PDB file of C-alpha atoms in Angstrom:
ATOM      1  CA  UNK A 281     -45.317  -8.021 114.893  1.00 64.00           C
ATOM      2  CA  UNK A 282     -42.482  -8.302 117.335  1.00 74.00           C
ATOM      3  CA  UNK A 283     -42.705  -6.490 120.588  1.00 77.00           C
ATOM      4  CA  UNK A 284     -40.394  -3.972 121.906  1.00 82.00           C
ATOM      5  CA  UNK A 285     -39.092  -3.580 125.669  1.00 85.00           C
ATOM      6  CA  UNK A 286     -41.532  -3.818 128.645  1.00 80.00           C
ATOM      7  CA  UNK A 287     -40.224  -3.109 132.073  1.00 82.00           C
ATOM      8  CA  UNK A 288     -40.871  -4.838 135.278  1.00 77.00           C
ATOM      9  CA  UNK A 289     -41.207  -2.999 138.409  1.00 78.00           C
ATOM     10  CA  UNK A 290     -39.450  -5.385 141.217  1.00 75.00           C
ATOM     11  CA  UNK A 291     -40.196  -4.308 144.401  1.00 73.00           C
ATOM     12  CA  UNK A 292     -37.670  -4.686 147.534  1.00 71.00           C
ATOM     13  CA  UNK A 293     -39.043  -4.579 150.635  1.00 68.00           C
ATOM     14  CA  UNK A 294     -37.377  -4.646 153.944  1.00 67.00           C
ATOM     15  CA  UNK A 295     -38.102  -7.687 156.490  1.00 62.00           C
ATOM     16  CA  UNK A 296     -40.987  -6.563 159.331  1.00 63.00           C
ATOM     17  CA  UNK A 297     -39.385  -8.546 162.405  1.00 63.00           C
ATOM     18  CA  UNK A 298     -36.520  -6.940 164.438  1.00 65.00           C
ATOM     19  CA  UNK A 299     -33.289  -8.476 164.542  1.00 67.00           C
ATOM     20  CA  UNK A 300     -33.021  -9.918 167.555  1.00 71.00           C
ATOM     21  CA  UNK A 301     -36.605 -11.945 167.016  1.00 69.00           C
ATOM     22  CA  UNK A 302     -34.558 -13.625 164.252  1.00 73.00           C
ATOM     23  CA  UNK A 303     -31.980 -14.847 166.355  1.00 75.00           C
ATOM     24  CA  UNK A 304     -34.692 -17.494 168.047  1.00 83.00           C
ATOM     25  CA  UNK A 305     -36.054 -18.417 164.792  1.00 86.00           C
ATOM     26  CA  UNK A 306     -33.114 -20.993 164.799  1.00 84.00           C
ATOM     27  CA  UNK A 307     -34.932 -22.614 167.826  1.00 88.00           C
ATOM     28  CA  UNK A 308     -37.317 -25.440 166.849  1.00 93.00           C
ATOM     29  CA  UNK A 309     -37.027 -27.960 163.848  1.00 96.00           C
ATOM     30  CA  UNK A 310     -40.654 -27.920 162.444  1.00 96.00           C
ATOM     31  CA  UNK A 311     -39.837 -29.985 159.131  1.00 97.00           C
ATOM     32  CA  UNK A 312     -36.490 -31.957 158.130  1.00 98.00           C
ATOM     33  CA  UNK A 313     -36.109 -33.852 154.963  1.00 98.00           C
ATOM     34  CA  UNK A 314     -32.934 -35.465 153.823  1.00 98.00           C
ATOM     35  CA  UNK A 315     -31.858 -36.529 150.089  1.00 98.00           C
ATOM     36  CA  UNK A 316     -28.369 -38.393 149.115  1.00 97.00           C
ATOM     37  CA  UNK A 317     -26.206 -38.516 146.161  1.00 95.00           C
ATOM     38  CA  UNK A 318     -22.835 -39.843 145.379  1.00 94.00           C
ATOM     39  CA  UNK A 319     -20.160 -38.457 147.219  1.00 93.00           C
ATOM     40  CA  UNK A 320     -17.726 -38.915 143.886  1.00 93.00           C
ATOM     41  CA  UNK A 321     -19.864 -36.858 141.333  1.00 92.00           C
ATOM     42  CA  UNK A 322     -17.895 -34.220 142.179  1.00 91.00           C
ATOM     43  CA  UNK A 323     -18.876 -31.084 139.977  1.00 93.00           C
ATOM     44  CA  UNK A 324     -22.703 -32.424 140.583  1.00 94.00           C
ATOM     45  CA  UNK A 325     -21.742 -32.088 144.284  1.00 95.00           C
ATOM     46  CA  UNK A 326     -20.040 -28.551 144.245  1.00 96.00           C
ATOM     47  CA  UNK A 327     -23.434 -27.470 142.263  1.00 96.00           C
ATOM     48  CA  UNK A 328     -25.718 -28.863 145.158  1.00 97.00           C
ATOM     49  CA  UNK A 329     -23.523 -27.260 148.148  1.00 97.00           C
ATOM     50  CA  UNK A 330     -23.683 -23.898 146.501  1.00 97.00           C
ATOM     51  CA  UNK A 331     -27.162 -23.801 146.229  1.00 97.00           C
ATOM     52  CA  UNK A 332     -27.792 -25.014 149.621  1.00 98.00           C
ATOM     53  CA  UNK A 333     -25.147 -22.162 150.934  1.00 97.00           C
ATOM     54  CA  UNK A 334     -27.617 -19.784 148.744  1.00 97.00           C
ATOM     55  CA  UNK A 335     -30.716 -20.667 150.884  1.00 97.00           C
ATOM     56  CA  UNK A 336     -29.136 -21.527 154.027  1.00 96.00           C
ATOM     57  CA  UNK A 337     -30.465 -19.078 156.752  1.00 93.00           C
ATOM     58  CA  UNK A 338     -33.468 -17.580 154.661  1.00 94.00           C
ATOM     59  CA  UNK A 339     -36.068 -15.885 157.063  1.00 93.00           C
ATOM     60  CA  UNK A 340     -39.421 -16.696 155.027  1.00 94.00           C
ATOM     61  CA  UNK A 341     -41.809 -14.085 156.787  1.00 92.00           C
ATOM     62  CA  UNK A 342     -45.676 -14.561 157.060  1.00 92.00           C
ATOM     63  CA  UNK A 343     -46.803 -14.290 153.471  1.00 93.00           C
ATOM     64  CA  UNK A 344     -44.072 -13.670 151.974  1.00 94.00           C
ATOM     65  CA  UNK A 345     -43.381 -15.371 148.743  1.00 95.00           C
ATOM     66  CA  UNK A 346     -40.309 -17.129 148.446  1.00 97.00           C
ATOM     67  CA  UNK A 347     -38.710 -18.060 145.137  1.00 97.00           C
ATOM     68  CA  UNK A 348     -35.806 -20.716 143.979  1.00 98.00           C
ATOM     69  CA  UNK A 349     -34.528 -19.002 141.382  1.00 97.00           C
ATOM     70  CA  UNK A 350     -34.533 -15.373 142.855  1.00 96.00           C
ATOM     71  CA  UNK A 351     -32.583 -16.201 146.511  1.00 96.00           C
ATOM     72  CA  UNK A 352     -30.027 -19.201 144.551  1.00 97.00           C
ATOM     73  CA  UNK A 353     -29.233 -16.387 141.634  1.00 95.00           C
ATOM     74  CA  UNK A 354     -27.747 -17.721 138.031  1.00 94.00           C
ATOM     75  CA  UNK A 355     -26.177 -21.195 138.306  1.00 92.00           C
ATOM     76  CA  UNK A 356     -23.687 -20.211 135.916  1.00 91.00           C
ATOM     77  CA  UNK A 357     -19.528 -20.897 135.846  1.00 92.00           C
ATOM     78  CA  UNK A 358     -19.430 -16.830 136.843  1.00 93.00           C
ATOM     79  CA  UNK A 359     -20.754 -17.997 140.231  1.00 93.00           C
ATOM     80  CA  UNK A 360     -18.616 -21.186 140.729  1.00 93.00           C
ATOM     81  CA  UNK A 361     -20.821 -23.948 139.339  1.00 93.00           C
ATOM     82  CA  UNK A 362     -19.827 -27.277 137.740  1.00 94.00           C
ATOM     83  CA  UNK A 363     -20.559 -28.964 134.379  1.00 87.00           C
ATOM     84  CA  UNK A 364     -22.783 -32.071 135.603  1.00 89.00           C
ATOM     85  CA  UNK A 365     -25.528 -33.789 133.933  1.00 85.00           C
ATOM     86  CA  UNK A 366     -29.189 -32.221 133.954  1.00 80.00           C
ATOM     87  CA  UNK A 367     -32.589 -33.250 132.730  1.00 75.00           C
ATOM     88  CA  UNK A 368     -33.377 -31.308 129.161  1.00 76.00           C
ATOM     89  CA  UNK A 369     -36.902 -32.664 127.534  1.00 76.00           C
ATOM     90  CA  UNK A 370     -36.545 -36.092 128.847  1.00 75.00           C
ATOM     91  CA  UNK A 371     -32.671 -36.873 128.446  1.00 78.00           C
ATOM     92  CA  UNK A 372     -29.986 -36.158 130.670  1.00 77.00           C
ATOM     93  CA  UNK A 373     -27.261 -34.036 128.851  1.00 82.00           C
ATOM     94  CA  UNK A 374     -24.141 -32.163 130.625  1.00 82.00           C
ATOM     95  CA  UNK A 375     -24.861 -28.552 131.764  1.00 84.00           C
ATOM     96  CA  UNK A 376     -23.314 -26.095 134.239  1.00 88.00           C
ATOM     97  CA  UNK A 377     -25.320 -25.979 137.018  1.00 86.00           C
ATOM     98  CA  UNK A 378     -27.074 -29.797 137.044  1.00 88.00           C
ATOM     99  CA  UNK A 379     -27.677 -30.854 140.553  1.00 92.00           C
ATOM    100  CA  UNK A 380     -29.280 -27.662 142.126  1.00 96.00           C
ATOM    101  CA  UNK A 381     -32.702 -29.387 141.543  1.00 95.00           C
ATOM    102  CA  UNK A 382     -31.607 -31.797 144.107  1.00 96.00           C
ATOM    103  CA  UNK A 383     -31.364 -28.596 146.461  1.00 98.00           C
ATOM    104  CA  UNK A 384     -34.862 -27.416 145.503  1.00 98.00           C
ATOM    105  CA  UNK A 385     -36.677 -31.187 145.912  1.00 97.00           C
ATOM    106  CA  UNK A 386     -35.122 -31.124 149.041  1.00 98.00           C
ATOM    107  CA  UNK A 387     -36.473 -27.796 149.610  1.00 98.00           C
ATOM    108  CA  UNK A 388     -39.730 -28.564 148.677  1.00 98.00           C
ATOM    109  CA  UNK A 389     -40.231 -32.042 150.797  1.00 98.00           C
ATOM    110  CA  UNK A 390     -39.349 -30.281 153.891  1.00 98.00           C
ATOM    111  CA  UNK A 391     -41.720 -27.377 153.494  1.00 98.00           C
ATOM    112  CA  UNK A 392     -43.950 -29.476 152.203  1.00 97.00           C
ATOM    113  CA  UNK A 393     -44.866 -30.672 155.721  1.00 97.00           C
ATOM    114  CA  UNK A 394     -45.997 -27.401 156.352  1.00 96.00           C
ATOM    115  CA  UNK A 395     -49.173 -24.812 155.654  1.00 87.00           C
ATOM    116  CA  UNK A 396     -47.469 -23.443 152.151  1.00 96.00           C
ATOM    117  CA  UNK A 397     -49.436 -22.564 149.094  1.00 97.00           C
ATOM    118  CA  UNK A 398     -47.456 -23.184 145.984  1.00 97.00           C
ATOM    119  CA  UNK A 399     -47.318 -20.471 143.849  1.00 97.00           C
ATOM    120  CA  UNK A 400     -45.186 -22.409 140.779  1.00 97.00           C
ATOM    121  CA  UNK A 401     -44.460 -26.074 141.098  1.00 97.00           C
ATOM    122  CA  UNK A 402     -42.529 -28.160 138.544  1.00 96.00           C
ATOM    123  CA  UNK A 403     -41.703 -31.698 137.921  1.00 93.00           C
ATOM    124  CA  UNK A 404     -38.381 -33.042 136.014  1.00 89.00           C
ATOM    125  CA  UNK A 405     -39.143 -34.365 132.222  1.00 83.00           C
ATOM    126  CA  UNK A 406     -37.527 -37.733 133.497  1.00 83.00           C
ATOM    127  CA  UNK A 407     -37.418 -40.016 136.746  1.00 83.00           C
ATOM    128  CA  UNK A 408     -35.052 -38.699 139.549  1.00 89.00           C
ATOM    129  CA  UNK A 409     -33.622 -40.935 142.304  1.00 89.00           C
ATOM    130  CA  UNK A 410     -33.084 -38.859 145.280  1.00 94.00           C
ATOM    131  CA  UNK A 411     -37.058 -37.754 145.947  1.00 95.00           C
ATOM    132  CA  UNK A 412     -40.087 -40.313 145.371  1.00 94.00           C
ATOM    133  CA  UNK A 413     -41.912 -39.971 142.062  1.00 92.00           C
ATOM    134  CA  UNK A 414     -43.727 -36.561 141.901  1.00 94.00           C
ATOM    135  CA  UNK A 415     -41.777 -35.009 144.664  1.00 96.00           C
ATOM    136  CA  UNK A 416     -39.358 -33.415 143.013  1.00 96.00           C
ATOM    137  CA  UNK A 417     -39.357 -29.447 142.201  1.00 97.00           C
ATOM    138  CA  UNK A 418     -37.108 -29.046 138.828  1.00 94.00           C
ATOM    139  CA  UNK A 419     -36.160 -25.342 138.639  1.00 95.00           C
ATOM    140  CA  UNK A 420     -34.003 -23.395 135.463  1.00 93.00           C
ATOM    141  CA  UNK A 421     -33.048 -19.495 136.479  1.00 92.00           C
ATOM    142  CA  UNK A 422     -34.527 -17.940 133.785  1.00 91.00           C
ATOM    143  CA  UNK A 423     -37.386 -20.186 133.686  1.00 93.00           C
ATOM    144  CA  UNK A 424     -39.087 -22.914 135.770  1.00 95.00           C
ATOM    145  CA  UNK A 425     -38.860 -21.740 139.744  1.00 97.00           C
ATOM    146  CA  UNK A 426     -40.010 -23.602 143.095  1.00 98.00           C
ATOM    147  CA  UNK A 427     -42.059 -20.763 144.138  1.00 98.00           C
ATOM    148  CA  UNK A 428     -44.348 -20.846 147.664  1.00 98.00           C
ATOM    149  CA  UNK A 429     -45.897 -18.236 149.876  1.00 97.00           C
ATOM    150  CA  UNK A 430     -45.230 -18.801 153.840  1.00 96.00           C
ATOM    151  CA  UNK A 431     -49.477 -19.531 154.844  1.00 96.00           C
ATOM    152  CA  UNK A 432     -47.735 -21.111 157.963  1.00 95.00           C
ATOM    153  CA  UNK A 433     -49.029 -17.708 160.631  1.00 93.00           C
ATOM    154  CA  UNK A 434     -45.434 -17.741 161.509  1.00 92.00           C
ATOM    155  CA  UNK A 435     -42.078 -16.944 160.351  1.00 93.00           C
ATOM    156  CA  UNK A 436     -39.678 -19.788 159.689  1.00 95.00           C
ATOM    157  CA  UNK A 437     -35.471 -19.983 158.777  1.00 95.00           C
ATOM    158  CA  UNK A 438     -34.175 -22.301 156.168  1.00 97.00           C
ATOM    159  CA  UNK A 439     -31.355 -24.278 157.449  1.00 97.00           C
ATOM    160  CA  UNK A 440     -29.609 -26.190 154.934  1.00 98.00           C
ATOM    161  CA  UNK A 441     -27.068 -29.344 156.141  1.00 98.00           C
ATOM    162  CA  UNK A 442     -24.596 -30.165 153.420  1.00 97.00           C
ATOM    163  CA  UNK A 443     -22.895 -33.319 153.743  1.00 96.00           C
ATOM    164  CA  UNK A 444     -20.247 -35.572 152.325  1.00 93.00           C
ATOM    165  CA  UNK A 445     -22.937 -37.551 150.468  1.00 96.00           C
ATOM    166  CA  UNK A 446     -26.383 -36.044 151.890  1.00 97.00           C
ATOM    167  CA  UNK A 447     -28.373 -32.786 151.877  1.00 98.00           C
ATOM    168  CA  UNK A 448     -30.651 -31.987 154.548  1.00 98.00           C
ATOM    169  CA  UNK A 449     -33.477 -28.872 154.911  1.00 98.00           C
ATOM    170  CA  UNK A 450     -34.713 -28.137 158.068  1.00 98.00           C
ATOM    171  CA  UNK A 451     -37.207 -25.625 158.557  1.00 97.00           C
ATOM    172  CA  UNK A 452     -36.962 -24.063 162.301  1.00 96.00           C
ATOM    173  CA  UNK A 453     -38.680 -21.554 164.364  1.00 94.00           C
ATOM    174  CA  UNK A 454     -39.209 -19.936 167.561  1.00 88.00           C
TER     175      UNK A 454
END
């Protein structure tokens, strides 16, 4: 038997902190990590500053969840990313989109210096050289996600520093 439509309820819900307490979020630099990549793999590049731009300035409240996949969108050509080469069941092929995982390993070494709980983790099917072995966090909108809920007891901001051949993720806070 094949099944027929199911629908999702996705629930929206509004930040709990006033405006102005985000404005000193910016304040303190809790966590910092920092990847690098060649500065002439161009579409790779363009793929990796997008998805930084996507998560630059996230509030992550006090338990909130936050997901890869949700805040970055599709990395499709629709939204301005490159052809580049990706990791698909252990080979690296060209894809649009290949790079963002560089984004999300970034992502995930800098919060990982924090009190997060994962709620998905992923690695890549092959060896990556910007992150140590098991540090990266592969992610595929529609499918695999870095997803984490903030167990920190405080709000935090996602800063995102996009270089000419460097990525960095800071995590800050009042």
């Amino acid at each position: 038997k094949t099944g027929g439509e199911v629908e999702l309820p996705l629930h929206i819900t509004a930040s709990g902190y006033e405006t102005e307490e985000a404005l000193n979020l910016d304040e303190v630099v809790v966590a910092s990590y920092t990847t690098y990549f060649d500065p002439n793999v161009t579409g790779r590049n363009k793929n990796i500053e997008l998805s930084a731009k996507a998560i630059e300035k996230v509030i992550v409240g006090v338990d909130d969840h936050f997901s890869f996949n949700t805040t970055v969108g599709p990395s499709d050509e629709e939204h301005g990313y490159q052809p580049a080469q990706e990791a698909v069941n252990g080979k690296l092929v060209m894809g649009i989109g290949g790079g963002i995982c560089q984004t999300s390993s970034t992502l995930f070494n800098a919060v990982d210096q924090l009190a997060v709980d994962y709620v998905e983790w992923h690695h890549h099917s092959v060896a990556v050289g910007y992150v140590p072995a098991g540090r990266d966090a592969t992610v595929s909108y529609g499918g695999k996600d870095f997803r984490f809920l903030n167990t920190t007891g405080v709000p935090f901001l996602i800063k995102t520093i996009y270089e000419n051949s460097s990525l960095t993720v800071e995590i800050r806070t009042s």
